[in-house]
Amino acid sequence: MNAPNRHELFVLDDGEKGVEVIEDTKIPNAATFKIIKQDHTLGNMLRSQLLAMPSILFAGYKVPHPLEPYFILKIQTDGSITPTEALEQAGNALLKLISDLQAKFKAEFAYKDVEGVDGVAEDPYGALPSNMTTSAWGSSTRFYADYS
Amino acid sequence: MPGEATVRIRELKKDRVNFVLENVDLAGGTSFANSLRRVVMADVPTVAIDMVEIESNTTVLPDEFIAHRLGMIPLISTSCDEGIRYPRECNCTSHCQYCSVELQLNITCTDDTTIDVTSNHLDVYTGEQTDAGDDGDEPSKRGEGFGMPVGKNDPSVPPVLLCKIRKGQELKLKCIARKGIAKEHAKWSPCSAVAFEYDPHNKLRHTSHWFEQDERAEWPLSENAIEEDAPREDEPFDFLAKPERFYMTVETVGSLKPRDVIFKGFEELQTKLANLIHGLKSTTEIETNGRMTGHVVPIAQTGWGQGPTTMNGTGGGGGWESPGAAGWSV
Ligand SMILES: [Zn+2]
């Protein structure tokens, strides 16, 4: 009917820009970034990375309305770099952290074998602790409709 | 300088991985670990049944009930990146071999005993499909059993019960499975659960424990507590302390391996960041040009992200959803 496609919440339209920069006219070295089709996953991560940087005076983000798929990020710097540069640096620092972690995960996965032998049934509700004989769901095999 | 980030896998099973992230304080730790949690739950693509054509249903369950249950069945989704297109990226009219997997189910009960119709009765249909989008090599890149219900032909995995039918009842239908992410519908999530904890002793006081008489007795410690020293009785509160160790368990539904979920999650994070940086760069260029000519240039006039302008073009916007868009793939 007239419901919008659900992927419009996370895929940019043709020609739509992902980032808009609005420079602050009253506060020095401050800018507001409107980041479209992104949410807390990116916003929160960037905000805390920015706050960890020494040249940042202020960094904060919000998702103004849960049905509108964008967030705004406000940044003020001490003037040594522009807010745009700060945001770019934050993004690059996070990318570096991710590639670090990827390498670490790769090494760990290479070194770890999957536990549990194939073909042996695993209890889908998890093994019971040794001091428990029945599961929390009960041990009865009665069909649910047999209860009255 | 803070120590380097480390990863320690404590448990790796067929359907789950438990690990500890340490020294990720670079990004304020908590929020980075939380972004990883969000991204593995909601941004990693899989295939799931999205459309059901019911030819005959004389079971006790109504059509929509069965269609909903079919959607929830985890399907093998390895090689989702190369093996299948998003429906919005395909220019077929409804579905084709490049953007979908067809599954069929046909059960009639002629016995006196009730039959359990389960996910094991679904078969991937590999025959001809008439309607097709632009030629591609997606089907040849699919892994073994792509689109098949998880655990089919594996006696150690109990199947998903769809419906029970008695003598004289039948269920005959055709399903179209498509690629998607859990932001569109939770059935596309590769994870059934993601556990996330830090500071098991609550030394940072990020939460307060309500209790009747004895906080310690009423709030049993989690199993992660053995990884950290318990606070001394008279220890003063360290208000500068930051969380530095994060305990996570990623449990999958079986459509992807835990390993693949983690790496795809990282890739999605990289794509998000790379697109942001790319977007910032093109914005800066425009601003500079605008000042030089003394005009305010509307931001919308940049060439960024225009990509193919045809509707449903295979490029899909500015390649936003394609992983590794700016060469960040592993
Ligand atoms: Zn198609």
Coordinates of C-alpha atoms and ligand atoms in Angstrom, one line a residue:
Chain A
M1 CA 0.0 0.0 0.0
N2 CA 1.5 3.4 0.9
A3 CA 4.0 2.0 3.5
P4 CA 7.6 3.1 2.6
N5 CA 10.1 0.3 1.7
R6 CA 11.7 -0.8 4.9
H7 CA 15.2 -0.7 3.4
E8 CA 14.8 3.1 3.0
L9 CA 15.7 3.2 6.7
F10 CA 19.2 2.1 6.1
V11 CA 20.0 2.5 2.4
L12 CA 20.7 5.9 0.8
D13 CA 18.5 6.9 -2.0
D14 CA 20.0 7.5 -5.4
G15 CA 22.1 10.6 -5.2
E16 CA 21.4 11.1 -1.5
K17 CA 24.3 12.3 0.5
G18 CA 25.4 10.5 3.6
V19 CA 26.8 13.5 5.4
E20 CA 25.8 17.1 5.7
V21 CA 28.0 19.6 7.5
I22 CA 26.4 22.7 9.1
E23 CA 29.0 25.1 10.4
D24 CA 28.0 26.9 13.6
T25 CA 27.8 30.7 13.1
K26 CA 27.8 31.6 16.8
I27 CA 30.3 29.2 18.5
P28 CA 33.9 29.2 17.2
N29 CA 35.3 25.9 15.9
A30 CA 32.0 24.2 16.1
A31 CA 29.9 22.3 13.6
T32 CA 26.9 20.0 13.4
F33 CA 27.0 17.0 11.2
K34 CA 23.9 15.3 10.0
I35 CA 24.6 11.7 9.2
I36 CA 21.9 10.1 7.2
K37 CA 20.7 6.5 7.2
Q38 CA 22.9 5.7 10.2
D39 CA 22.1 5.2 13.9
H40 CA 23.5 4.7 17.4
T41 CA 25.9 2.0 16.1
L42 CA 28.0 4.7 14.4
G43 CA 26.9 7.8 16.4
N44 CA 27.8 6.5 19.8
M45 CA 31.1 5.0 18.7
L46 CA 32.2 8.3 17.0
R47 CA 31.1 10.4 20.0
S48 CA 33.2 8.4 22.5
Q49 CA 36.2 8.3 20.2
L50 CA 36.0 12.1 19.7
L51 CA 35.7 12.6 23.5
A52 CA 39.0 10.6 23.9
M53 CA 40.8 13.1 21.6
P54 CA 42.7 16.0 23.4
S55 CA 41.7 18.7 20.9
I56 CA 37.9 18.2 21.4
L57 CA 36.0 20.5 23.7
F58 CA 32.6 19.1 23.0
A59 CA 31.2 16.1 21.2
G60 CA 27.6 14.8 21.4
Y61 CA 25.1 13.0 19.3
K62 CA 21.4 12.4 19.2
V63 CA 18.8 10.6 17.1
P64 CA 16.1 13.3 17.1
H65 CA 13.3 10.9 16.3
P66 CA 13.2 7.1 16.1
L67 CA 11.3 7.1 12.9
E68 CA 13.6 9.4 11.1
P69 CA 16.7 7.5 10.0
Y70 CA 19.5 9.9 10.7
F71 CA 21.5 11.3 13.7
I72 CA 23.2 14.6 14.4
L73 CA 26.6 15.0 15.8
K74 CA 27.8 18.2 17.3
I75 CA 31.6 18.8 17.7
Q76 CA 33.5 21.8 19.1
T77 CA 37.3 21.8 19.0
D78 CA 40.0 23.9 20.6
G79 CA 40.9 25.4 17.2
S80 CA 43.9 23.3 16.5
I81 CA 41.9 21.3 14.0
T82 CA 38.5 21.8 12.4
P83 CA 35.5 19.7 13.5
T84 CA 35.5 18.0 10.1
E85 CA 39.2 17.0 10.5
A86 CA 38.4 15.8 14.0
L87 CA 35.6 13.6 12.8
E88 CA 37.8 12.2 10.1
Q89 CA 40.6 11.4 12.6
A90 CA 38.1 9.7 14.9
G91 CA 36.8 7.6 12.0
N92 CA 40.4 6.6 11.0
A93 CA 41.3 5.8 14.6
L94 CA 38.3 3.5 14.8
L95 CA 39.2 1.9 11.4
K96 CA 42.6 1.2 12.8
L97 CA 41.2 -0.4 15.9
I98 CA 38.9 -2.6 13.8
S99 CA 41.7 -3.8 11.6
D100 CA 43.8 -4.5 14.8
L101 CA 41.0 -6.5 16.2
Q102 CA 40.4 -8.4 13.0
A103 CA 44.0 -9.5 13.0
K104 CA 43.7 -10.5 16.6
F105 CA 40.5 -12.4 16.0
K106 CA 42.0 -14.2 13.0
A107 CA 44.9 -15.4 15.1
E108 CA 42.6 -16.5 17.9
F109 CA 40.2 -18.4 15.5
A110 CA 43.2 -20.1 13.8
Y111 CA 44.4 -21.3 17.1
K112 CA 41.0 -22.5 18.5
D113 CA 39.3 -25.6 17.2
V114 CA 35.5 -25.9 17.4
E115 CA 34.6 -27.8 20.5
G116 CA 32.2 -30.7 20.5
V117 CA 32.3 -33.7 18.2
D118 CA 30.2 -33.7 15.0
G119 CA 27.4 -36.1 14.9
V120 CA 26.9 -36.2 18.7
A121 CA 23.6 -34.7 19.7
E122 CA 23.9 -31.5 21.8
D123 CA 21.0 -30.7 24.0
P124 CA 19.5 -27.6 22.4
Y125 CA 18.7 -26.2 25.9
G126 CA 22.3 -26.7 27.0
A127 CA 23.8 -29.4 29.2
L128 CA 22.4 -29.6 32.8
P129 CA 24.6 -28.8 35.7
S130 CA 25.7 -32.1 37.4
N131 CA 23.7 -31.4 40.5
M132 CA 20.5 -31.1 38.6
T133 CA 18.7 -34.1 37.3
T134 CA 15.7 -32.5 35.5
S135 CA 15.8 -29.4 33.4
A136 CA 14.0 -26.2 34.3
W137 CA 11.4 -27.1 31.7
G138 CA 10.7 -30.4 33.5
S139 CA 11.5 -33.9 32.4
S140 CA 8.0 -34.9 31.4
T141 CA 7.5 -36.2 27.9
R142 CA 3.7 -35.7 28.1
F143 CA 2.1 -34.0 25.1
Y144 CA 0.9 -30.5 26.1
A145 CA -2.7 -31.2 25.2
D146 CA -2.7 -34.1 27.7
Y147 CA -2.6 -31.7 30.6
S148 CA -5.9 -30.6 31.8
Chain B
M1 CA 50.2 4.8 26.5
P2 CA 47.5 2.3 27.1
G3 CA 48.2 -1.3 26.1
E4 CA 47.2 -2.7 22.8
A5 CA 43.8 -4.2 22.3
T6 CA 43.7 -8.0 22.8
V7 CA 41.1 -10.7 22.1
R8 CA 40.8 -13.9 24.0
I9 CA 38.4 -16.6 22.8
R10 CA 37.3 -18.6 25.8
E11 CA 34.9 -21.0 24.1
L12 CA 34.2 -21.8 20.5
K13 CA 31.4 -24.1 19.5
K14 CA 29.5 -24.8 16.3
D15 CA 27.0 -22.2 17.1
R16 CA 28.6 -19.8 19.6
V17 CA 31.8 -18.0 20.5
N18 CA 32.6 -16.5 23.8
F19 CA 35.4 -14.0 24.0
V20 CA 37.0 -11.3 26.1
L21 CA 38.0 -7.9 24.6
E22 CA 40.7 -6.1 26.5
N23 CA 42.2 -2.7 26.3
V24 CA 39.8 -1.3 23.7
D25 CA 39.7 1.9 25.8
L26 CA 40.9 3.8 22.7
A27 CA 37.3 4.3 21.6
G28 CA 35.9 4.6 25.1
G29 CA 35.7 0.8 25.1
T30 CA 32.0 0.4 26.1
S31 CA 30.6 2.1 23.1
F32 CA 32.9 0.3 20.6
A33 CA 32.0 -3.1 22.1
N34 CA 28.4 -2.1 22.0
S35 CA 28.6 -1.1 18.4
L36 CA 30.1 -4.5 17.7
R37 CA 27.1 -6.1 19.5
R38 CA 24.6 -4.0 17.5
V39 CA 26.2 -4.7 14.2
V40 CA 26.4 -8.5 14.6
M41 CA 22.7 -8.5 15.6
A42 CA 21.3 -6.1 13.0
D43 CA 23.6 -5.5 10.0
V44 CA 24.9 -8.9 8.9
P45 CA 23.0 -10.2 5.9
T46 CA 21.6 -13.7 5.6
V47 CA 18.9 -15.3 3.6
A48 CA 15.4 -16.1 4.9
I49 CA 12.0 -17.0 3.5
D50 CA 10.3 -13.8 2.5
M51 CA 7.4 -14.8 0.3
V52 CA 5.2 -17.9 0.4
E53 CA 2.8 -19.1 -2.3
I54 CA 0.4 -21.6 -0.8
E55 CA -1.1 -24.0 -3.3
S56 CA -3.0 -26.1 -0.8
N57 CA -3.3 -25.9 2.9
T58 CA -5.9 -28.2 4.6
T59 CA -4.0 -28.2 7.9
V60 CA -5.4 -26.7 11.1
L61 CA -3.2 -23.7 10.8
P62 CA -4.1 -20.7 8.7
D63 CA -1.9 -19.7 5.7
E64 CA -0.4 -16.6 7.3
F65 CA 0.5 -18.6 10.5
I66 CA 2.5 -21.1 8.4
A67 CA 4.0 -18.3 6.3
H68 CA 5.2 -16.6 9.5
R69 CA 6.7 -19.9 10.8
L70 CA 8.5 -20.5 7.5
G71 CA 10.1 -17.1 7.7
M72 CA 11.7 -17.9 11.0
I73 CA 13.5 -21.0 9.8
P74 CA 17.3 -20.4 9.6
L75 CA 18.7 -21.1 6.2
I76 CA 22.3 -21.7 5.3
S77 CA 23.7 -18.3 4.3
T78 CA 27.4 -18.7 3.9
S79 CA 28.7 -16.8 0.8
C80 CA 25.8 -14.4 1.0
D81 CA 28.0 -11.5 -0.3
E82 CA 28.8 -13.0 -3.6
G83 CA 26.1 -15.6 -3.9
I84 CA 23.0 -13.5 -4.0
R85 CA 21.8 -10.0 -4.7
Y86 CA 19.6 -7.9 -2.6
P87 CA 16.1 -7.8 -4.2
R88 CA 16.4 -4.0 -4.6
E89 CA 19.7 -4.5 -6.6
C90 CA 18.1 -6.9 -9.1
N91 CA 16.0 -5.7 -12.0
C92 CA 13.8 -8.7 -12.3
T93 CA 10.1 -8.0 -11.7
S94 CA 9.6 -10.1 -8.6
H95 CA 12.3 -12.7 -8.0
C96 CA 14.9 -14.8 -10.0
Q97 CA 17.8 -17.1 -9.5
Y98 CA 20.1 -14.2 -8.9
C99 CA 18.2 -12.6 -6.0
S100 CA 16.4 -15.5 -4.5
V101 CA 16.4 -19.2 -3.5
E102 CA 13.2 -21.2 -4.1
L103 CA 12.2 -23.8 -1.6
Q104 CA 9.3 -26.2 -1.9
L105 CA 7.3 -28.3 0.5
N106 CA 4.7 -30.9 -0.4
I107 CA 3.3 -33.2 2.3
T108 CA 0.1 -35.3 2.4
C109 CA -0.9 -37.5 5.3
T110 CA -2.5 -40.8 4.3
D111 CA -1.6 -42.7 7.4
D112 CA -3.5 -43.0 10.6
T113 CA -0.6 -41.5 12.5
T114 CA 0.0 -37.7 12.7
I115 CA 2.9 -36.4 10.7
D116 CA 5.2 -33.7 12.0
V117 CA 5.8 -31.2 9.1
T118 CA 9.3 -29.8 9.8
S119 CA 12.0 -27.7 8.2
N120 CA 13.5 -31.0 7.0
H121 CA 10.6 -31.3 4.5
L122 CA 11.7 -28.1 2.7
D123 CA 13.7 -28.8 -0.5
V124 CA 15.7 -26.2 -2.4
Y125 CA 14.3 -26.1 -5.9
T126 CA 17.1 -25.7 -8.5
G127 CA 15.0 -25.9 -11.7
E128 CA 14.4 -23.1 -14.3
Q129 CA 13.0 -19.8 -13.3
T130 CA 11.4 -17.8 -16.1
D131 CA 11.7 -14.2 -14.8
A132 CA 15.4 -13.2 -14.5
G133 CA 17.4 -10.1 -13.9
D134 CA 20.7 -9.1 -15.6
D135 CA 23.0 -12.0 -16.1
G136 CA 25.4 -12.6 -13.2
D137 CA 27.5 -15.4 -11.8
E138 CA 25.9 -15.3 -8.3
P139 CA 24.5 -18.8 -8.3
S140 CA 27.9 -20.4 -9.1
K141 CA 29.5 -18.6 -6.1
R142 CA 27.1 -20.2 -3.6
G143 CA 28.5 -22.6 -1.1
E144 CA 27.2 -26.1 -0.6
G145 CA 23.6 -26.2 0.6
F146 CA 23.0 -22.5 0.2
G147 CA 19.5 -21.7 1.2
M148 CA 18.9 -25.1 2.7
P149 CA 17.3 -25.2 6.2
V150 CA 20.0 -25.4 8.9
G151 CA 20.5 -28.9 10.2
K152 CA 18.8 -30.7 7.3
N153 CA 20.3 -34.1 6.8
D154 CA 22.1 -33.7 10.1
P155 CA 20.6 -36.1 12.7
S156 CA 22.2 -34.3 15.6
V157 CA 20.2 -31.1 14.9
P158 CA 16.5 -31.3 15.7
P159 CA 14.4 -29.8 12.9
V160 CA 12.0 -26.9 13.3
L161 CA 8.4 -28.1 13.7
L162 CA 6.1 -26.2 11.3
C163 CA 2.8 -27.9 11.7
K164 CA 1.2 -31.3 12.5
I165 CA -1.1 -32.9 10.0
R166 CA -3.5 -35.9 10.3
K167 CA -5.0 -38.3 7.8
G168 CA -6.5 -36.5 4.8
Q169 CA -4.7 -33.2 5.4
E170 CA -2.1 -31.8 3.1
L171 CA 0.3 -28.8 2.8
K172 CA 1.8 -27.8 -0.5
L173 CA 3.7 -24.6 -1.0
K174 CA 6.5 -22.7 -2.6
C175 CA 8.8 -20.3 -0.7
I176 CA 11.0 -17.5 -2.0
A177 CA 14.0 -16.8 0.2
R178 CA 15.7 -13.5 -0.1
K179 CA 18.7 -11.7 1.2
G180 CA 18.2 -9.1 3.9
I181 CA 19.3 -7.7 7.2
A182 CA 17.7 -7.8 10.6
K183 CA 16.9 -4.0 10.5
E184 CA 14.3 -5.0 8.0
H185 CA 13.0 -8.0 9.8
A186 CA 14.5 -9.9 12.8
K187 CA 14.2 -13.2 10.8
W188 CA 17.4 -12.1 9.0
S189 CA 19.5 -11.8 12.1
P190 CA 22.3 -14.4 12.2
C191 CA 22.3 -14.2 16.0
S192 CA 19.8 -15.7 18.4
A193 CA 21.5 -14.1 21.3
V194 CA 24.5 -11.8 22.0
A195 CA 25.6 -11.6 25.6
F196 CA 27.6 -8.5 26.7
E197 CA 29.0 -7.7 30.1
Y198 CA 31.7 -5.6 31.7
D199 CA 32.6 -4.9 35.3
P200 CA 31.1 -8.0 36.9
H201 CA 31.7 -6.8 40.4
N202 CA 30.1 -3.4 39.7
K203 CA 33.1 -1.6 40.9
L204 CA 32.4 1.3 38.5
R205 CA 28.9 1.6 39.9
H206 CA 27.4 1.9 36.5
T207 CA 24.3 0.2 38.0
S208 CA 22.8 0.1 41.4
H209 CA 21.6 -3.1 42.9
W210 CA 18.3 -3.1 44.6
F211 CA 18.3 -5.5 47.6
E212 CA 16.3 -6.4 50.7
Q213 CA 18.9 -7.3 53.2
D214 CA 22.2 -8.4 51.7
E215 CA 23.4 -7.2 48.4
R216 CA 26.0 -9.9 47.9
A217 CA 23.6 -12.7 48.7
E218 CA 20.8 -11.4 46.5
W219 CA 23.0 -10.6 43.5
P220 CA 25.0 -13.7 42.7
L221 CA 28.2 -12.9 40.6
S222 CA 28.3 -13.9 37.0
E223 CA 30.8 -16.4 35.8
N224 CA 32.9 -13.6 34.4
A225 CA 33.6 -12.4 37.9
I226 CA 36.5 -14.9 38.2
E227 CA 38.4 -12.8 35.6
E228 CA 38.6 -9.8 37.8
D229 CA 39.7 -9.1 41.4
A230 CA 36.8 -8.6 43.8
P231 CA 36.8 -5.2 45.5
R232 CA 38.1 -5.2 49.1
E233 CA 35.6 -4.5 51.8
D234 CA 37.1 -1.0 52.6
E235 CA 38.2 -0.1 49.0
P236 CA 37.4 3.5 48.2
F237 CA 35.4 4.2 45.1
D238 CA 37.7 5.0 42.1
F239 CA 35.7 7.5 40.2
L240 CA 38.3 7.7 37.4
A241 CA 38.3 4.0 36.6
K242 CA 37.0 3.0 33.2
P243 CA 35.8 -0.3 31.9
E244 CA 38.6 -2.1 30.1
R245 CA 37.4 -5.7 29.8
F246 CA 34.3 -6.8 27.8
Y247 CA 32.9 -10.3 27.9
M248 CA 30.8 -11.3 24.9
T249 CA 29.0 -14.4 23.7
V250 CA 27.7 -14.5 20.2
E251 CA 25.2 -17.3 19.6
T252 CA 24.1 -17.9 16.1
V253 CA 21.0 -19.5 14.7
G254 CA 23.2 -21.6 12.5
S255 CA 22.8 -19.7 9.2
L256 CA 26.4 -18.4 9.5
K257 CA 29.3 -19.6 11.6
P258 CA 30.2 -17.6 14.7
R259 CA 33.5 -16.7 13.1
D260 CA 31.8 -15.4 9.9
V261 CA 29.4 -13.3 12.0
I262 CA 32.2 -11.6 13.8
F263 CA 34.2 -10.8 10.7
K264 CA 31.1 -9.7 8.7
G265 CA 30.3 -7.5 11.7
F266 CA 33.7 -5.8 11.5
E267 CA 33.3 -5.4 7.8
E268 CA 30.0 -3.7 8.2
L269 CA 31.5 -1.3 10.8
Q270 CA 34.4 -0.6 8.4
T271 CA 31.9 0.2 5.6
K272 CA 30.0 2.6 7.8
L273 CA 33.2 4.4 8.9
A274 CA 34.7 4.4 5.4
N275 CA 31.5 5.8 3.9
L276 CA 31.4 8.5 6.5
I277 CA 35.0 9.6 5.8
H278 CA 34.4 9.5 2.1
G279 CA 31.3 11.7 2.6
L280 CA 33.2 14.2 4.7
K281 CA 36.0 14.4 2.1
S282 CA 33.6 15.3 -0.7
T283 CA 31.8 17.8 1.5
T284 CA 35.0 19.6 2.3
E285 CA 35.9 19.9 -1.4
I286 CA 32.6 21.5 -2.2
E287 CA 32.8 24.0 0.7
T288 CA 36.2 25.1 -0.5
N289 CA 35.0 25.6 -4.0
G290 CA 32.0 27.5 -2.8
R291 CA 34.1 30.0 -0.9
M292 CA 36.4 30.5 -3.8
T293 CA 33.6 31.6 -6.1
G294 CA 31.8 33.5 -3.3
H295 CA 28.7 31.4 -3.6
V296 CA 27.1 29.1 -1.2
V297 CA 27.0 25.8 -3.0
P298 CA 24.1 23.6 -2.0
I299 CA 25.6 20.4 -0.6
A300 CA 23.2 18.3 -2.6
Q301 CA 25.1 19.2 -5.8
T302 CA 28.1 17.1 -5.1
G303 CA 28.7 14.1 -7.3
W304 CA 29.1 11.9 -4.2
G305 CA 27.2 8.7 -4.0
Q306 CA 25.2 9.3 -7.2
G307 CA 26.2 6.0 -8.7
P308 CA 23.9 4.5 -11.3
T309 CA 20.8 6.6 -11.6
T310 CA 18.5 3.8 -13.0
M311 CA 16.0 2.5 -10.6
N312 CA 17.0 -0.8 -9.2
G313 CA 20.4 -0.5 -10.9
T314 CA 22.7 -3.3 -9.8
G315 CA 25.1 -0.8 -8.3
G316 CA 22.5 0.3 -5.7
G317 CA 22.9 3.9 -4.7
G318 CA 26.5 4.8 -3.7
G319 CA 27.5 1.3 -2.9
W320 CA 26.5 2.1 0.7
E321 CA 25.3 -1.4 1.5
S322 CA 28.1 -3.2 -0.4
P323 CA 30.8 -4.4 2.0
G324 CA 34.3 -3.1 1.7
A325 CA 33.1 -0.2 -0.5
A326 CA 36.2 1.8 -0.1
G327 CA 38.7 -1.0 -0.1
W328 CA 38.5 -1.8 3.5
S329 CA 37.6 -5.5 3.2
V330 CA 39.8 -8.0 5.0
Ligands
ZN1 ZN 16.1 -11.0 -9.4

